[in-house]
Every structure is written in structure tokens, then in C-alpha cells.
XYZ file of N, CA, C and O in Angstrom:
560
model
N -52.963 16.099 46.341
C -53.259 15.266 46.012
C -54.833 15.167 46.379
O -54.973 15.279 47.816
N -55.837 15.327 45.543
C -57.313 15.412 45.998
C -58.162 14.121 45.600
O -57.611 13.506 44.381
N -59.122 14.005 46.238
C -60.123 12.801 46.019
C -61.375 13.533 45.072
O -61.685 14.515 45.807
N -61.903 12.888 44.085
C -62.958 13.456 43.690
C -64.060 12.744 44.462
O -63.881 11.955 45.221
N -65.525 13.298 44.024
C -66.486 12.649 44.758
C -66.878 11.155 44.477
O -67.359 10.650 45.105
N -66.228 10.655 43.017
C -66.349 9.258 42.861
C -65.200 8.647 43.387
O -65.221 7.178 43.035
N -64.112 8.892 44.035
C -63.374 8.253 44.870
C -61.987 8.094 44.093
O -60.834 7.434 44.223
N -62.012 8.901 42.802
C -60.675 8.507 41.673
C -59.855 10.106 42.257
O -60.334 10.783 42.123
N -58.585 9.569 42.470
C -57.956 10.510 42.928
C -57.309 11.533 41.700
O -57.181 10.854 40.570
N -57.406 12.645 41.657
C -56.866 13.574 40.491
C -55.623 14.358 41.292
O -56.015 14.648 42.358
N -54.695 14.500 40.094
C -53.717 15.636 40.715
C -53.871 17.058 40.292
O -54.559 17.447 39.270
N -53.469 18.098 41.129
C -53.952 19.307 40.763
C -52.531 20.062 41.136
O -51.955 19.833 42.123
N -52.446 21.296 40.407
C -51.514 22.140 40.971
C -51.069 22.896 39.705
O -51.080 22.484 38.604
N -50.096 23.992 39.889
C -49.553 24.594 38.796
C -48.554 23.936 38.168
O -48.414 24.023 36.825
N -47.633 22.963 38.921
C -46.371 22.360 38.302
C -46.824 21.199 37.323
O -46.240 20.689 36.678
N -48.283 20.821 37.687
C -48.510 19.367 37.260
C -49.355 19.578 36.078
O -50.183 20.760 35.804
N -48.998 18.803 34.733
C -49.569 18.964 33.616
C -51.122 18.162 33.475
O -51.512 17.601 32.624
N -51.057 17.055 34.711
C -52.187 16.141 34.757
C -53.280 16.990 35.496
O -53.250 16.946 36.709
N -54.242 17.355 34.699
C -55.386 17.973 35.514
C -55.650 19.486 34.880
O -54.656 20.027 34.518
N -56.852 19.895 35.012
C -57.069 21.192 34.288
C -56.788 22.246 35.349
O -56.370 21.915 36.381
N -57.452 23.233 35.136
C -57.163 24.371 35.969
C -58.014 24.604 37.075
O -59.165 24.100 37.000
N -57.383 24.555 38.336
C -58.192 24.531 39.443
C -58.644 23.099 39.808
O -59.519 22.775 40.584
N -57.742 22.034 39.418
C -58.187 20.808 39.621
C -59.448 19.953 38.898
O -59.626 18.964 39.194
N -59.992 21.046 38.156
C -60.966 20.301 37.191
C -60.434 19.398 36.235
O -59.013 19.287 35.861
N -60.996 18.050 35.804
C -60.425 17.134 34.950
C -59.988 17.655 33.406
O -60.553 18.949 33.027
N -59.080 17.177 33.075
C -58.559 17.837 31.481
C -59.602 17.663 30.580
O -60.190 16.621 30.422
N -59.751 18.706 29.631
C -60.599 18.495 28.668
C -59.907 17.983 27.357
O -58.617 18.293 27.353
N -60.641 17.744 26.262
C -59.619 17.498 25.134
C -58.750 18.591 24.741
O -57.888 18.220 23.989
N -59.278 19.837 24.978
C -58.570 20.942 24.295
C -57.132 21.100 25.215
O -56.116 21.209 24.453
N -57.463 20.902 26.647
C -56.080 20.521 27.502
C -55.298 19.388 26.830
O -54.084 19.710 27.017
N -55.609 18.519 26.497
C -54.859 17.464 26.032
C -54.476 17.721 24.746
O -53.149 17.578 24.426
N -54.888 18.480 24.013
C -54.554 18.787 22.739
C -53.192 19.756 22.944
O -52.107 19.727 22.418
N -53.674 20.708 23.758
C -52.422 21.675 24.168
C -51.346 21.006 24.510
O -50.104 21.596 24.249
N -51.590 20.213 25.204
C -50.431 19.563 26.276
C -49.728 18.531 25.125
O -48.205 18.690 25.079
N -50.558 17.695 24.215
C -49.720 17.080 23.235
C -49.014 18.075 22.257
O -47.825 17.982 21.843
N -49.561 19.341 21.853
C -48.520 20.062 20.974
C -47.589 20.665 21.504
O -46.502 20.956 21.023
N -47.654 20.974 23.058
C -46.298 21.689 23.613
C -45.471 20.234 23.786
O -44.389 20.564 23.667
N -45.878 19.150 23.871
C -44.756 17.958 23.721
C -44.332 17.877 22.427
O -42.909 17.529 22.520
N -45.120 18.049 21.627
C -44.337 17.849 20.168
C -43.181 19.329 19.869
O -42.240 19.083 19.389
N -43.595 20.400 20.203
C -42.863 21.243 20.392
C -41.565 21.187 21.057
O -40.579 21.567 20.752
N -41.735 20.395 22.434
C -40.514 20.193 22.978
C -39.650 19.204 22.544
O -38.431 19.231 22.637
N -40.393 18.242 21.925
C -39.445 17.014 21.043
C -38.629 17.903 20.271
O -37.772 17.406 19.789
N -39.256 18.514 19.240
C -38.617 19.183 18.158
C -37.411 20.157 18.677
O -36.252 20.207 17.922
N -37.277 20.809 19.663
C -36.342 21.286 20.559
C -35.319 20.650 20.971
O -34.333 20.984 20.899
N -35.683 19.451 21.415
C -34.590 18.593 21.879
C -34.029 17.724 20.582
O -34.967 17.009 19.666
N -32.544 17.985 20.287
C -31.939 17.372 19.123
C -32.033 15.768 19.047
O -32.372 15.278 20.209
N -32.167 15.348 17.907
C -32.116 13.970 17.660
C -30.817 13.061 18.212
O -29.786 13.672 18.123
N -31.039 12.054 19.156
C -29.754 11.493 19.425
C -28.977 10.863 18.412
O -27.610 10.958 18.892
N -29.384 10.671 17.148
C -28.354 10.094 16.371
C -27.289 11.546 16.064
O -26.274 11.632 15.694
N -28.217 12.539 15.895
C -27.108 13.785 15.550
C -26.241 14.189 16.369
O -25.221 14.737 16.393
N -26.934 13.949 17.722
C -25.818 14.231 19.020
C -24.656 13.131 19.094
O -23.509 13.536 19.433
N -25.076 12.004 18.474
C -23.903 10.926 18.783
C -22.864 11.214 17.605
O -21.515 11.336 17.471
N -23.635 11.916 16.308
C -22.800 12.080 15.226
C -21.777 13.389 15.472
O -20.431 13.305 15.207
N -22.193 14.408 16.061
C -21.665 15.706 16.599
C -20.365 15.167 17.643
O -19.511 15.650 17.561
N -20.858 14.121 18.397
C -19.721 13.511 19.395
C -18.766 13.006 18.597
O -17.326 13.076 19.086
N -19.047 12.289 17.751
C -18.025 11.478 16.842
C -17.088 12.351 16.103
O -15.810 12.328 16.004
N -17.775 13.347 15.590
C -16.871 14.336 14.822
C -16.040 15.312 15.813
O -14.780 15.588 15.435
N -16.537 15.768 17.052
C -15.851 16.315 17.853
C -14.571 15.615 18.230
O -13.518 15.936 18.352
N -14.510 14.234 18.580
C -13.635 13.391 18.952
C -12.682 13.022 17.605
O -11.460 12.860 18.115
N -13.154 13.078 16.666
C -12.337 12.910 15.500
C -11.484 14.427 15.242
O -10.262 14.380 14.926
N -12.091 15.481 15.655
C -11.608 16.657 15.553
C -10.326 16.648 16.442
O -9.132 16.925 16.455
N -10.609 16.220 17.727
C -9.604 16.293 18.807
C -8.493 15.279 18.648
O -7.227 15.871 18.855
N -8.938 14.410 17.903
C -7.670 13.395 17.657
C -6.894 13.860 16.414
O -5.678 13.845 16.515
N -7.448 14.694 15.531
C -6.670 15.652 14.663
C -5.634 16.375 15.313
O -4.562 16.646 14.550
N -6.212 17.194 16.158
C -5.575 18.165 16.776
C -4.314 17.645 17.504
O -3.267 18.197 17.465
N -4.674 16.330 18.320
C -3.442 15.848 18.798
C -2.160 15.442 17.717
O -1.244 15.570 18.278
N -2.807 14.907 16.591
C -2.043 14.284 15.853
C -1.075 15.463 15.216
O 0.063 15.307 14.946
N -1.452 16.811 14.991
C -1.136 17.774 14.383
C -0.054 18.423 15.476
O 1.095 18.712 15.056
N -0.427 18.144 16.778
C 0.607 18.506 18.014
C 1.721 17.753 17.903
O 2.821 18.225 17.891
N 1.424 16.500 17.727
C 2.749 15.440 17.495
C 3.519 16.080 16.111
O 4.718 15.952 16.259
N 2.843 16.188 15.185
C 3.593 16.485 14.104
C 4.404 17.911 14.302
O 5.749 17.991 13.847
N 3.898 18.824 14.836
C 4.560 20.034 14.958
C 5.845 19.895 16.310
O 6.924 20.850 15.916
N 5.676 19.056 17.005
C 6.613 18.919 18.033
C 7.636 18.019 17.195
O 8.969 18.488 17.595
N 7.347 17.064 16.505
C 8.327 16.716 15.360
C 9.283 17.541 14.705
O 10.299 17.448 14.498
N 8.703 18.279 13.941
C 9.316 19.396 13.258
C 10.040 20.539 13.990
O 10.857 20.792 13.437
N 9.515 20.728 15.256
C 10.254 21.580 15.805
C 11.518 20.859 16.298
O 12.715 21.500 16.324
N 11.664 19.542 16.742
C 13.045 18.896 16.908
C 13.862 18.845 15.589
O 14.860 18.924 15.648
N 13.192 18.624 14.480
C 14.026 18.732 13.226
C 14.658 19.885 12.844
O 15.627 20.034 12.415
N 13.733 21.002 13.157
C 14.316 22.262 12.928
C 15.455 22.541 13.739
O 16.527 23.377 13.319
N 15.457 22.371 14.959
C 16.321 22.796 15.996
C 17.749 21.628 15.407
O 18.900 22.422 15.773
N 17.658 20.355 15.205
C 18.683 19.659 14.623
C 19.259 20.183 13.462
O 20.625 20.479 13.264
N 18.478 20.806 12.544
C 18.810 21.349 11.162
C 19.562 22.494 11.446
O 20.625 22.888 10.832
N 19.258 23.359 12.760
C 19.887 24.511 13.080
C 21.331 24.207 13.274
O 22.332 25.137 12.936
N 21.583 23.240 14.277
C 22.834 22.745 14.502
C 23.605 22.597 13.179
O 24.877 22.898 13.237
N 23.021 21.928 12.355
C 23.990 21.362 11.042
C 24.101 22.400 10.366
O 25.339 22.713 9.640
N 23.284 23.829 10.005
C 23.453 24.663 9.288
C 24.714 25.670 10.058
O 25.286 26.258 9.357
N 24.393 25.586 11.340
C 25.552 26.255 11.869
C 26.944 25.894 11.602
O 27.863 26.461 11.577
N 27.012 24.374 11.842
C 28.572 23.894 11.389
C 28.914 24.025 9.854
O 29.954 24.377 9.825
N 27.818 23.940 9.034
C 28.050 24.428 7.736
C 28.576 25.677 7.443
O 29.490 26.057 7.022
N 28.274 26.689 8.122
C 28.378 28.212 8.188
C 29.874 28.295 8.693
O 30.517 29.259 8.236
N 30.273 27.483 9.848
C 31.403 27.535 10.351
C 32.462 27.153 9.193
O 33.718 27.551 9.097
N 32.236 25.831 8.629
C 33.176 25.230 7.710
C 33.118 26.254 6.586
O 34.701 26.618 5.786
N 32.179 26.759 6.142
C 32.501 27.701 4.801
C 33.086 29.081 5.405
O 34.155 29.562 4.561
N 33.227 29.518 6.667
C 33.960 30.784 7.085
C 35.511 29.906 7.270
O 36.165 30.787 6.726
N 35.681 28.814 7.708
C 36.900 28.142 7.422
C 37.500 28.274 6.127
O 38.567 28.467 5.766
N 36.654 27.649 5.194
C 37.081 27.366 3.534
C 37.484 28.973 3.141
O 38.507 29.258 2.465
N 36.650 29.880 3.694
C 36.874 31.216 3.059
C 38.394 31.886 3.554
O 38.943 32.665 2.811
N 38.596 31.533 5.057
C 39.825 32.122 5.619
C 41.148 31.390 4.524
O 41.942 31.914 4.678
N 40.919 30.022 4.398
C 41.874 29.185 3.704
C 42.262 29.690 2.485
O 43.021 29.786 1.896
N 41.074 30.170 1.676
C 41.090 30.630 0.378
C 41.872 32.032 0.386
O 42.872 32.266 -0.445
N 41.627 32.761 1.165
C 42.430 33.928 1.365
C 43.426 33.664 1.777
O 44.402 34.604 1.039
N 44.206 32.730 2.481
C 45.467 32.587 2.796
C 46.103 32.122 1.926
O 47.364 32.462 1.590
N 45.617 31.257 1.175
C 46.438 30.641 -0.171
C 46.458 31.797 -1.274
O 47.608 31.785 -1.821
N 45.300 32.749 -1.337
C 45.497 33.636 -1.973
C 46.685 34.749 -1.543
O 47.717 35.001 -2.707
N 47.024 34.900 -0.635
C 48.199 35.712 -0.164
C 49.548 34.903 -0.469
O 50.541 35.568 -0.778
N 49.598 33.869 -0.281
C 50.721 32.885 -0.299
C 51.151 32.826 -1.964
O 52.391 32.844 -2.118
N 50.083 32.561 -2.851
C 50.236 32.757 -4.172
C 50.809 34.136 -4.679
O 51.778 34.081 -5.674
N 50.346 35.136 -4.352
C 50.616 36.411 -4.522
C 52.182 36.798 -4.083
O 53.181 37.364 -4.775
N 52.416 36.155 -2.790
C 53.694 36.607 -2.550
C 54.864 35.701 -3.363
O 56.026 35.838 -3.596
N 54.500 34.479 -3.826
C 55.036 33.606 -4.551
C 55.498 34.121 -6.016
O 56.567 34.063 -6.088
N 54.361 34.553 -6.513
C 54.449 35.273 -7.882
C 55.493 36.656 -7.567
O 56.359 36.798 -8.357
N 55.669 37.210 -6.486
C 56.364 38.364 -6.341
C 57.836 38.083 -6.366
O 58.629 38.505 -6.897
N 57.762 36.783 -5.498
C 59.329 36.166 -5.361
C 59.737 35.757 -6.670
O 60.814 35.630 -6.864
N 59.041 35.168 -7.569
C 59.392 34.530 -8.743
C 59.616 35.903 -9.824
O 60.627 35.614 -10.459
N 59.090 36.839 -9.658
C 59.548 37.804 -10.388
C 60.657 38.433 -10.174
O 61.585 38.685 -11.123
N 61.136 38.521 -8.964
C 62.561 38.921 -8.500
C 63.343 38.143 -8.719
O 64.536 38.313 -9.083
N 63.331 36.671 -8.629
C 64.136 35.599 -8.854
C 64.136 35.587 -10.604
O 65.598 35.080 -10.931
N 63.275 35.711 -11.312
C 63.458 35.708 -12.717
C 64.558 36.723 -13.055
O 65.205 36.722 -13.787
N 64.174 37.982 -12.490
C 65.176 39.074 -13.031
C 66.828 38.669 -12.459
O 67.495 38.908 -13.409
N 66.716 38.203 -11.468
C 68.137 37.743 -11.118
C 68.615 36.681 -11.785
O 69.964 36.466 -12.110
N 67.800 35.358 -12.316
C 68.189 34.642 -13.340
C 68.255 35.128 -14.713
O 69.517 34.683 -15.248
N 67.944 36.150 -15.048
C 67.929 36.637 -16.160
C 69.746 37.357 -16.130
O 70.422 37.307 -17.251
N 69.877 38.073 -15.223
C 71.320 38.604 -14.911
C 72.000 37.719 -14.938
O 73.236 37.750 -15.483
N 72.134 36.710 -14.136
C 73.277 35.523 -14.007
C 73.389 34.895 -15.571
O 74.374 34.609 -16.003
N 71.960 34.518 -16.296
C 72.202 33.970 -17.687
C 72.827 35.054 -18.653
O 73.762 34.619 -19.390
N 72.830 36.371 -18.253
C 73.256 37.059 -19.172
C 74.869 37.206 -19.028
O 75.650 37.308 -19.870
N 75.214 37.042 -17.812
C 76.554 37.121 -17.501
C 77.003 35.634 -17.979
O 78.393 36.012 -18.406
N 76.631 34.625 -17.798
C 77.092 33.507 -18.323
C 77.352 33.482 -19.756
O 78.424 32.796 -20.358
N 76.154 34.037 -20.522
C 76.414 34.092 -22.066
C 77.395 35.337 -22.573
O 78.623 34.894 -23.607
N 77.671 36.306 -21.713
C 78.796 37.061 -21.748
C 80.095 36.365 -21.830
O 81.116 36.724 -22.595
N 80.182 35.517 -20.707
C 81.502 34.994 -20.371
C 81.707 34.014 -21.627
O 82.682 33.679 -22.002
N 80.570 33.232 -22.035
C 80.932 32.177 -22.902
C 81.215 32.849 -24.317
O 82.051 32.264 -25.029
N 80.521 34.162 -24.766
C 81.019 34.595 -25.928
C 82.377 35.249 -25.709
O 83.443 35.332 -26.667
N 82.963 35.764 -24.564
C 84.266 36.180 -24.353
C 85.260 35.231 -24.348
O 86.200 35.223 -25.160
N 84.637 33.764 -23.934
C 85.826 32.842 -23.720
C 86.083 32.229 -25.296
O 86.958 31.773 -25.619
N 84.690 32.142 -26.193
C 84.909 31.590 -27.621
C 85.900 32.595 -28.474
O 86.557 32.125 -29.196
N 85.543 33.774 -28.229
C 86.205 34.752 -28.881
C 87.713 34.579 -28.586
O 88.907 35.061 -29.568
N 88.281 34.984 -27.339
C 89.607 34.971 -27.137
C 90.288 33.704 -27.111
O 91.444 33.716 -27.520
N 89.417 32.454 -26.553
C 90.599 31.423 -26.873
C 90.180 30.340 -27.346
O 90.538 29.458 -27.543
N 89.341 30.478 -28.537
C 89.045 29.742 -29.453
C 89.689 29.813 -30.853
O 90.634 30.439 -31.201
């Protein structure tokens, strides 16, 4: 800080924008340059409303991402529960398939037994008819 001859302090230095080059008082051209520099600087600094809107949008996106994470966690739980149900259904289908195969084998065995029994029944019926005809012809 330096004092001028009339006792008014003036500031000088490379980093200070108050004062001209070498401590000389600021000229209107220096003031205009300084104002235009400040305007450019203000144009570079974003509007506070814009920053607030961006922060709100980011918090909304963050909330949506957290909700999606919760939904995906619930979906993962439902998938694991359904996996167990599907496994039980698959086991039941396998058991039903085995029961069907067993019943088909039982029916095939029964049909085979009935065919052999049918032949035996025909023989017995034939012998019975023969004896009835023989009884009617000789004793009647």
C-alpha cells in the first residue's frame, strides 16, 4: 500500500485490480477492461438457478437408481422363490411320469394275463358245452 502525494492511499501490485500499471491511477480504459473481464467471468460462472436445477435433477436420478436397486432386489428374491417352486413342480412331474410308466406296465401285464385266462375260459366253456351236449343226447 502506497500513499500518493495528496495523502490518498492507492493499492498497487500485479495481483490487485485496483490501480493501474506501476501504481498509476486507473484510467477509464483500465476500468472498461476490468468491467469487461468481470462480465466474461460472470458469463463463465453458471447461473445459481441452473446449478440448483442440476442438483435437484441429480438427486432425482439418485432416488430413481435407489428405487431400481430395491426393485431388482425384490425381483431377485421372487426369482429364487420361483426357482424352488419350479424345482418342486419338476420333481412332481418326474414322479407322475414314473407312476404312468408303472401303471402302463401293470395294464400290459393284466392284459396279457387276461388273454391267457380267456383261452383257459374258452377251453373250460368248450368242455362244459361238450358235456352238456353229451348229457342231452345220451340221457335225455
